[in-house]
Amino acid sequence: MLSGPLVYDLAAAVRHAGGPERARELLAAYTATGAVPVAEIEGSLDTMLRFCWAAEADACARLLAGCPGSEPDRAAVERGRAGLDQARAALLD
């Protein structure tokens, strides 16, 4: 059974919850379902979480780089900078 996509979805949920410490209840509930073996979650969650943060950094960098012929609004630029800073801090942690 391929459960990598499930662990990625779990990592995305953990990221949105504020990280593993703040997502303890979420992780406990997900682990209790048995959808993915505990050993697989423990062995791959950190890697998948870092991948989620890297994808977020990429999306924010692309927003800040802008698309040819378009000018992002000021609020979008601020969200992009904040998101990039947040991703950088998470990846350096």
Coordinates of C-alpha atoms in Angstrom, one line a residue:
M1 CA 0.0 0.0 0.0
L2 CA 1.3 3.4 -0.9
S3 CA 0.8 5.9 2.0
G4 CA 3.2 8.6 1.0
P5 CA 0.4 10.9 -0.2
L6 CA -1.4 10.4 3.1
V7 CA 1.7 11.4 5.1
Y8 CA 2.1 14.5 2.8
D9 CA -1.5 15.5 3.6
L10 CA -0.8 15.0 7.3
A11 CA 2.3 17.1 7.1
A12 CA 0.4 19.9 5.4
A13 CA -2.2 19.7 8.2
V14 CA 0.5 19.8 10.8
R15 CA 2.1 22.8 9.1
H16 CA -1.2 24.7 9.0
A17 CA -1.8 23.8 12.7
G18 CA 1.5 25.5 13.6
G19 CA 3.9 22.6 13.7
P20 CA 4.2 19.2 15.5
E21 CA 4.0 20.7 19.0
R22 CA 0.8 22.5 18.4
A23 CA -0.6 19.6 16.4
R24 CA -0.2 16.9 19.0
E25 CA -4.0 16.3 19.3
L26 CA -4.3 16.1 15.5
L27 CA -1.3 13.7 15.3
A28 CA -2.7 11.5 18.0
A29 CA -6.1 11.4 16.4
Y30 CA -4.6 10.6 12.9
T31 CA -2.4 7.9 14.4
A32 CA -5.3 6.3 16.1
T33 CA -7.1 5.8 12.8
G34 CA -4.4 3.4 11.6
A35 CA -4.6 4.8 8.1
V36 CA -0.8 4.9 8.0
P37 CA 1.5 2.8 10.2
V38 CA 2.9 4.7 13.2
A39 CA 6.5 3.8 12.2
E40 CA 5.9 5.4 8.8
I41 CA 4.5 8.6 10.3
E42 CA 7.4 8.8 12.8
G43 CA 10.0 8.1 10.0
S44 CA 8.7 10.4 7.4
L45 CA 6.7 13.2 8.9
D46 CA 9.7 15.6 9.4
T47 CA 10.8 15.1 5.8
M48 CA 7.3 15.7 4.4
L49 CA 6.9 18.7 6.7
R50 CA 10.1 20.2 5.4
F51 CA 8.9 19.4 1.8
C52 CA 5.7 21.3 2.5
W53 CA 7.7 24.3 3.8
A54 CA 9.9 24.2 0.8
A55 CA 6.8 24.2 -1.5
E56 CA 5.5 27.2 0.4
A57 CA 8.8 29.0 0.1
D58 CA 8.8 28.3 -3.7
A59 CA 5.2 29.7 -4.1
C60 CA 6.1 32.8 -2.1
A61 CA 9.3 33.4 -4.1
R62 CA 7.4 33.1 -7.3
L63 CA 4.8 35.6 -6.1
L64 CA 7.5 38.0 -5.2
A65 CA 9.3 37.5 -8.5
G66 CA 6.1 38.4 -10.2
C67 CA 4.8 37.2 -13.5
P68 CA 5.8 39.1 -16.7
G69 CA 3.2 41.7 -17.5
S70 CA 1.5 41.6 -14.1
E71 CA 2.0 43.7 -11.0
P72 CA 1.0 42.0 -7.7
D73 CA -0.9 44.1 -5.2
R74 CA 0.8 45.4 -2.1
A75 CA -1.1 43.0 0.2
A76 CA 0.0 40.1 -1.9
V77 CA 3.6 41.2 -1.7
E78 CA 3.3 41.5 2.1
R79 CA 1.8 38.0 2.3
G80 CA 4.5 36.7 0.1
R81 CA 7.3 38.2 2.2
A82 CA 5.7 37.0 5.4
G83 CA 5.2 33.5 4.0
L84 CA 8.8 33.4 2.8
D85 CA 10.1 34.5 6.2
Q86 CA 7.9 31.9 7.9
A87 CA 9.1 29.1 5.6
R88 CA 12.7 30.2 6.0
A89 CA 12.5 30.1 9.8
A90 CA 10.8 26.6 9.7
L91 CA 13.4 25.2 7.3
L92 CA 16.3 26.5 9.4
D93 CA 14.8 25.1 12.6

